[in-house]
Amino acid sequence: MNLEVKDLFDAGVHFGHQLRRKNPKSKTFIFDDRHGVSIIDLEKTHACLEKACAFVEELVANGGDVLFVGTKKQAQDIVREAAEATQMPFAVSRWMGGGLTNFTTIKRSLEKYKKFLKMEDDGTLGKLHKKEASAIRREMSRMHRNFEGFMQVEAPPQALFVIDIKTEYIAVAEANRLGIPVIALVDTNSDPELINYPIPGNDDASKSIRLIVDTVTEAIQRGLNAREARMAEKAAAKAKAAVKQKPAEKATEAPAKQSSAPEAPSA
């Protein structure tokens, strides 16, 4: 991880919330309280971020996917950009209740949305009655907000990466219920014990959010590179085994062909 404590300080990651909003369970990550504001211990932030990145990198290298969740205004564009760069699923407009715990129903709705998109592409939608087509387009607009980052999702993710667990408390609760690990940027007004890999830091400032998201994204990209390398090694090993098998098959076939030849007449 090519990130120093100074980089965290320059991005304002150390600024927590006002003291009246402090969650007592966040005390372990607080360096001091100054001028009515909690100051986060960036040494601990750095250590937690390093641990989270190591976990994410290994998870992705082994074929797992990470669902990005960040619906607050400051995080939406940053999260969308990072998820699209790594081809990971994301939720930035709103979290769909049951997005994890009721995944089967969500998947059926997603298939319906894909059907509508196909109708729009092939012109079928334009041939419908005006009132019916208008109703479908309104439903498509709503579905786009819900499914924007889920188009290629076939199964629940292996982990969640969340910005602001107070805002995304439903997503966190669903992940915890299913035993899905959660990595999250956690401010001083939140309970870090709800998260498997908390990253203590400012979850309100865009600069702070971007630095943390970019760092986790780099870890995901390293995991993707490792995944591709492992797949290439397996493919090469499989091809090599196939090449070795062919000469062995030919060797076993040769005696059979020889024995089928007619015997020479005796003198």
Short mmCIF file of C-alpha atoms in Angstrom, two decimals:
data_model
loop_
_atom_site.label_atom_id
_atom_site.label_comp_id
_atom_site.label_asym_id
_atom_site.label_seq_id
_atom_site.Cartn_x
_atom_site.Cartn_y
_atom_site.Cartn_z
CA MET A 1 0.00 0.00 0.00
CA ASN A 2 1.70 3.17 -1.23
CA LEU A 3 0.14 5.52 1.29
CA GLU A 4 1.66 7.39 4.21
CA VAL A 5 0.09 8.86 7.33
CA LYS A 6 0.92 12.31 5.94
CA ASP A 7 -1.31 11.61 2.92
CA LEU A 8 -4.19 10.86 5.28
CA PHE A 9 -3.52 14.08 7.20
CA ASP A 10 -3.40 16.18 4.02
CA ALA A 11 -6.78 14.77 2.95
CA GLY A 12 -8.37 15.67 6.30
CA VAL A 13 -9.10 12.06 7.21
CA HIS A 14 -8.38 12.90 10.87
CA PHE A 15 -11.36 15.23 11.32
CA GLY A 16 -14.16 13.46 13.20
CA HIS A 17 -17.57 14.71 14.30
CA GLN A 18 -18.51 17.14 17.04
CA LEU A 19 -18.22 15.75 20.56
CA ARG A 20 -21.98 15.73 21.11
CA ARG A 21 -22.30 13.27 18.22
CA LYS A 22 -19.45 10.97 19.28
CA ASN A 23 -20.23 7.29 19.60
CA PRO A 24 -18.57 5.96 22.80
CA LYS A 25 -17.45 2.83 20.95
CA SER A 26 -15.32 4.92 18.57
CA LYS A 27 -13.11 6.01 21.48
CA THR A 28 -10.43 3.44 20.64
CA PHE A 29 -9.72 5.24 17.35
CA ILE A 30 -9.74 8.81 18.72
CA PHE A 31 -6.44 10.58 19.31
CA ASP A 32 -7.86 13.63 21.12
CA ASP A 33 -10.83 15.99 21.40
CA ARG A 34 -10.03 19.56 20.37
CA HIS A 35 -12.24 22.61 20.00
CA GLY A 36 -15.35 20.45 20.32
CA VAL A 37 -14.29 18.06 17.57
CA SER A 38 -12.92 14.51 17.80
CA ILE A 39 -9.53 14.00 16.19
CA ILE A 40 -8.94 10.53 14.74
CA ASP A 41 -5.64 8.71 15.33
CA LEU A 42 -4.22 8.43 11.81
CA GLU A 43 -1.67 5.82 12.83
CA LYS A 44 -4.58 3.52 13.63
CA THR A 45 -6.37 4.56 10.44
CA HIS A 46 -3.30 3.63 8.41
CA ALA A 47 -3.01 0.24 10.12
CA CYS A 48 -6.72 -0.52 9.62
CA LEU A 49 -6.61 0.57 5.99
CA GLU A 50 -3.60 -1.66 5.35
CA LYS A 51 -5.39 -4.63 6.93
CA ALA A 52 -8.56 -3.97 4.92
CA CYS A 53 -6.62 -3.68 1.65
CA ALA A 54 -4.80 -6.97 2.29
CA PHE A 55 -8.14 -8.70 2.88
CA VAL A 56 -9.74 -7.19 -0.24
CA GLU A 57 -6.78 -8.03 -2.45
CA GLU A 58 -6.79 -11.69 -1.41
CA LEU A 59 -10.59 -11.95 -1.68
CA VAL A 60 -10.62 -10.60 -5.24
CA ALA A 61 -7.58 -12.69 -6.25
CA ASN A 62 -9.55 -15.79 -5.21
CA GLY A 63 -12.46 -14.82 -7.46
CA GLY A 64 -14.62 -12.81 -5.05
CA ASP A 65 -16.47 -9.59 -5.86
CA VAL A 66 -16.84 -6.49 -3.69
CA LEU A 67 -20.07 -4.48 -3.67
CA PHE A 68 -19.44 -0.71 -3.34
CA VAL A 69 -22.11 1.13 -1.33
CA GLY A 70 -22.16 4.93 -1.01
CA THR A 71 -25.43 6.77 -1.48
CA LYS A 72 -24.58 10.06 0.26
CA LYS A 73 -24.04 12.94 -2.14
CA GLN A 74 -20.32 13.37 -1.40
CA ALA A 75 -19.62 9.71 -2.17
CA GLN A 76 -21.86 8.92 -5.15
CA ASP A 77 -19.61 9.95 -8.04
CA ILE A 78 -16.45 8.72 -6.35
CA VAL A 79 -17.93 5.29 -5.61
CA ARG A 80 -19.48 4.92 -9.07
CA GLU A 81 -16.20 5.82 -10.76
CA ALA A 82 -14.17 3.37 -8.65
CA ALA A 83 -16.64 0.50 -9.09
CA GLU A 84 -16.84 0.96 -12.84
CA ALA A 85 -13.04 1.09 -13.12
CA THR A 86 -12.77 -2.33 -11.44
CA GLN A 87 -16.01 -3.73 -12.94
CA MET A 88 -17.46 -4.29 -9.48
CA PRO A 89 -21.16 -3.91 -8.56
CA PHE A 90 -22.27 -0.73 -6.78
CA ALA A 91 -25.20 1.05 -5.17
CA VAL A 92 -25.07 4.86 -5.23
CA SER A 93 -28.63 6.10 -5.79
CA ARG A 94 -30.29 4.19 -2.97
CA TRP A 95 -29.95 0.90 -1.16
CA MET A 96 -32.68 -1.55 -2.11
CA GLY A 97 -34.13 -3.12 1.01
CA GLY A 98 -33.50 -6.86 0.71
CA GLY A 99 -30.67 -6.29 -1.75
CA LEU A 100 -28.79 -9.09 0.02
CA THR A 101 -31.30 -10.92 2.21
CA ASN A 102 -33.91 -11.15 -0.56
CA PHE A 103 -31.53 -11.54 -3.46
CA THR A 104 -33.77 -13.98 -5.40
CA THR A 105 -36.55 -11.39 -5.68
CA ILE A 106 -34.06 -8.66 -6.59
CA LYS A 107 -32.68 -10.87 -9.35
CA ARG A 108 -36.17 -11.41 -10.81
CA SER A 109 -36.75 -7.65 -10.86
CA LEU A 110 -33.38 -7.19 -12.55
CA GLU A 111 -34.35 -9.67 -15.27
CA LYS A 112 -37.55 -7.66 -15.81
CA TYR A 113 -35.51 -4.48 -16.19
CA LYS A 114 -33.22 -6.17 -18.73
CA LYS A 115 -36.32 -7.26 -20.66
CA PHE A 116 -37.55 -3.65 -20.79
CA LEU A 117 -34.13 -2.48 -22.00
CA LYS A 118 -34.21 -5.07 -24.78
CA MET A 119 -37.69 -3.90 -25.79
CA GLU A 120 -36.38 -0.34 -26.00
CA ASP A 121 -33.36 -1.38 -28.08
CA ASP A 122 -35.26 -3.48 -30.63
CA GLY A 123 -38.10 -0.97 -31.02
CA THR A 124 -40.80 -3.12 -29.40
CA LEU A 125 -41.48 -0.47 -26.77
CA GLY A 126 -42.22 2.14 -29.41
CA LYS A 127 -44.90 -0.09 -30.95
CA LEU A 128 -46.91 -0.32 -27.73
CA HIS A 129 -49.88 1.89 -26.89
CA LYS A 130 -48.69 5.32 -25.79
CA LYS A 131 -50.11 4.99 -22.26
CA GLU A 132 -48.59 1.52 -21.75
CA ALA A 133 -45.19 2.61 -23.11
CA SER A 134 -45.21 5.66 -20.83
CA ALA A 135 -45.90 3.50 -17.77
CA ILE A 136 -43.04 1.15 -18.68
CA ARG A 137 -40.64 4.05 -19.16
CA ARG A 138 -41.54 5.44 -15.73
CA GLU A 139 -40.88 2.03 -14.21
CA MET A 140 -37.58 1.81 -16.13
CA SER A 141 -36.52 5.16 -14.71
CA ARG A 142 -37.13 3.88 -11.19
CA MET A 143 -35.39 0.60 -11.96
CA HIS A 144 -32.36 2.42 -13.33
CA ARG A 145 -31.84 4.11 -9.96
CA ASN A 146 -32.05 0.73 -8.25
CA PHE A 147 -30.14 -1.47 -10.67
CA GLU A 148 -27.59 0.91 -12.18
CA GLY A 149 -24.67 -0.96 -10.64
CA PHE A 150 -26.23 -4.45 -10.57
CA MET A 151 -26.55 -5.22 -14.28
CA GLN A 152 -23.95 -8.02 -14.31
CA VAL A 153 -24.65 -9.39 -10.81
CA GLU A 154 -25.48 -13.11 -10.78
CA ALA A 155 -24.88 -13.93 -7.11
CA PRO A 156 -24.52 -12.08 -3.78
CA PRO A 157 -21.11 -10.37 -3.34
CA GLN A 158 -18.40 -11.82 -1.13
CA ALA A 159 -17.83 -8.48 0.65
CA LEU A 160 -19.20 -4.94 0.99
CA PHE A 161 -17.22 -1.72 0.90
CA VAL A 162 -19.31 0.99 2.55
CA ILE A 163 -18.97 4.75 2.96
CA ASP A 164 -20.75 5.93 6.15
CA ILE A 165 -22.31 3.02 8.01
CA LYS A 166 -24.92 5.25 9.67
CA THR A 167 -26.35 6.20 6.28
CA GLU A 168 -26.04 2.63 4.97
CA TYR A 169 -27.20 0.92 8.16
CA ILE A 170 -29.67 -1.33 6.28
CA ALA A 171 -26.98 -2.63 3.92
CA VAL A 172 -24.66 -3.26 6.88
CA ALA A 173 -27.40 -5.06 8.82
CA GLU A 174 -28.19 -7.30 5.85
CA ALA A 175 -24.52 -8.14 5.33
CA ASN A 176 -24.07 -8.95 9.02
CA ARG A 177 -27.16 -11.15 8.96
CA LEU A 178 -25.74 -13.18 6.05
CA GLY A 179 -22.19 -13.24 7.39
CA ILE A 180 -20.81 -11.17 4.50
CA PRO A 181 -17.65 -9.26 5.55
CA VAL A 182 -17.96 -5.46 5.57
CA ILE A 183 -15.14 -3.00 4.94
CA ALA A 184 -16.16 0.57 5.76
CA LEU A 185 -15.00 4.13 6.25
CA VAL A 186 -16.24 4.75 9.81
CA ASP A 187 -16.51 8.21 11.40
CA THR A 188 -16.58 8.99 15.13
CA ASN A 189 -20.39 9.07 15.22
CA SER A 190 -20.60 5.37 14.31
CA ASP A 191 -20.06 2.02 16.00
CA PRO A 192 -16.93 0.35 14.52
CA GLU A 193 -17.84 -2.94 16.19
CA LEU A 194 -20.55 -3.49 13.55
CA ILE A 195 -17.84 -3.79 10.89
CA ASN A 196 -15.34 -6.55 10.16
CA TYR A 197 -12.76 -4.14 8.73
CA PRO A 198 -13.42 -0.59 9.99
CA ILE A 199 -11.31 2.23 8.55
CA PRO A 200 -11.62 5.15 11.01
CA GLY A 201 -11.82 8.43 9.15
CA ASN A 202 -13.78 11.42 7.95
CA ASP A 203 -16.73 10.12 5.89
CA ASP A 204 -18.15 13.55 5.04
CA ALA A 205 -15.34 15.30 3.14
CA SER A 206 -14.99 14.38 -0.54
CA LYS A 207 -11.18 14.53 -0.37
CA SER A 208 -11.08 12.07 2.51
CA ILE A 209 -13.58 9.72 0.85
CA ARG A 210 -11.69 9.78 -2.44
CA LEU A 211 -8.35 8.93 -0.83
CA ILE A 212 -9.78 5.92 1.03
CA VAL A 213 -11.80 4.73 -1.98
CA ASP A 214 -8.82 5.08 -4.33
CA THR A 215 -6.60 3.11 -1.95
CA VAL A 216 -9.11 0.26 -1.64
CA THR A 217 -9.65 0.36 -5.42
CA GLU A 218 -5.92 -0.10 -5.97
CA ALA A 219 -6.05 -3.18 -3.72
CA ILE A 220 -8.95 -4.56 -5.76
CA GLN A 221 -7.03 -3.96 -8.98
CA ARG A 222 -4.03 -5.84 -7.60
CA GLY A 223 -6.38 -8.67 -6.72
CA LEU A 224 -7.81 -8.67 -10.25
CA ASN A 225 -4.30 -8.82 -11.71
CA ALA A 226 -3.43 -11.74 -9.44
CA ARG A 227 -6.70 -13.46 -10.43
CA GLU A 228 -5.86 -13.15 -14.13
CA ALA A 229 -2.33 -14.43 -13.53
CA ARG A 230 -3.64 -17.48 -11.66
CA MET A 231 -6.16 -18.21 -14.41
CA ALA A 232 -3.42 -17.94 -17.03
CA GLU A 233 -1.22 -20.35 -15.05
CA LYS A 234 -4.07 -22.86 -14.76
CA ALA A 235 -4.81 -22.60 -18.49
CA ALA A 236 -1.13 -23.11 -19.33
CA ALA A 237 -0.88 -26.11 -16.99
CA LYS A 238 -4.03 -27.62 -18.52
CA ALA A 239 -2.68 -27.15 -22.06
CA LYS A 240 0.65 -28.69 -21.06
CA ALA A 241 -1.09 -31.72 -19.54
CA ALA A 242 -3.15 -32.17 -22.72
CA VAL A 243 0.00 -32.11 -24.87
CA LYS A 244 1.63 -34.76 -22.67
CA GLN A 245 -1.46 -36.96 -22.84
CA LYS A 246 -1.58 -37.11 -26.66
CA PRO A 247 1.81 -38.86 -27.19
CA ALA A 248 0.86 -41.36 -24.47
CA GLU A 249 -2.39 -42.16 -26.31
CA LYS A 250 -0.54 -42.62 -29.61
CA ALA A 251 1.95 -44.99 -27.96
CA THR A 252 -0.86 -47.24 -26.71
CA GLU A 253 -2.54 -47.26 -30.12
CA ALA A 254 0.62 -48.31 -32.07
CA PRO A 255 0.81 -51.98 -30.92
CA ALA A 256 -2.87 -52.48 -31.65
CA LYS A 257 -2.39 -51.35 -35.26
CA GLN A 258 0.63 -53.62 -35.65
CA SER A 259 -1.19 -56.74 -34.40
CA SER A 260 -4.02 -56.20 -36.90
CA ALA A 261 -1.66 -56.67 -39.90
CA PRO A 262 -2.07 -60.06 -41.79
CA GLU A 263 0.48 -62.81 -41.02
CA ALA A 264 2.89 -63.89 -43.76
CA PRO A 265 2.12 -67.38 -45.26
CA SER A 266 4.38 -70.15 -44.00
CA ALA A 267 6.81 -71.80 -46.43
#
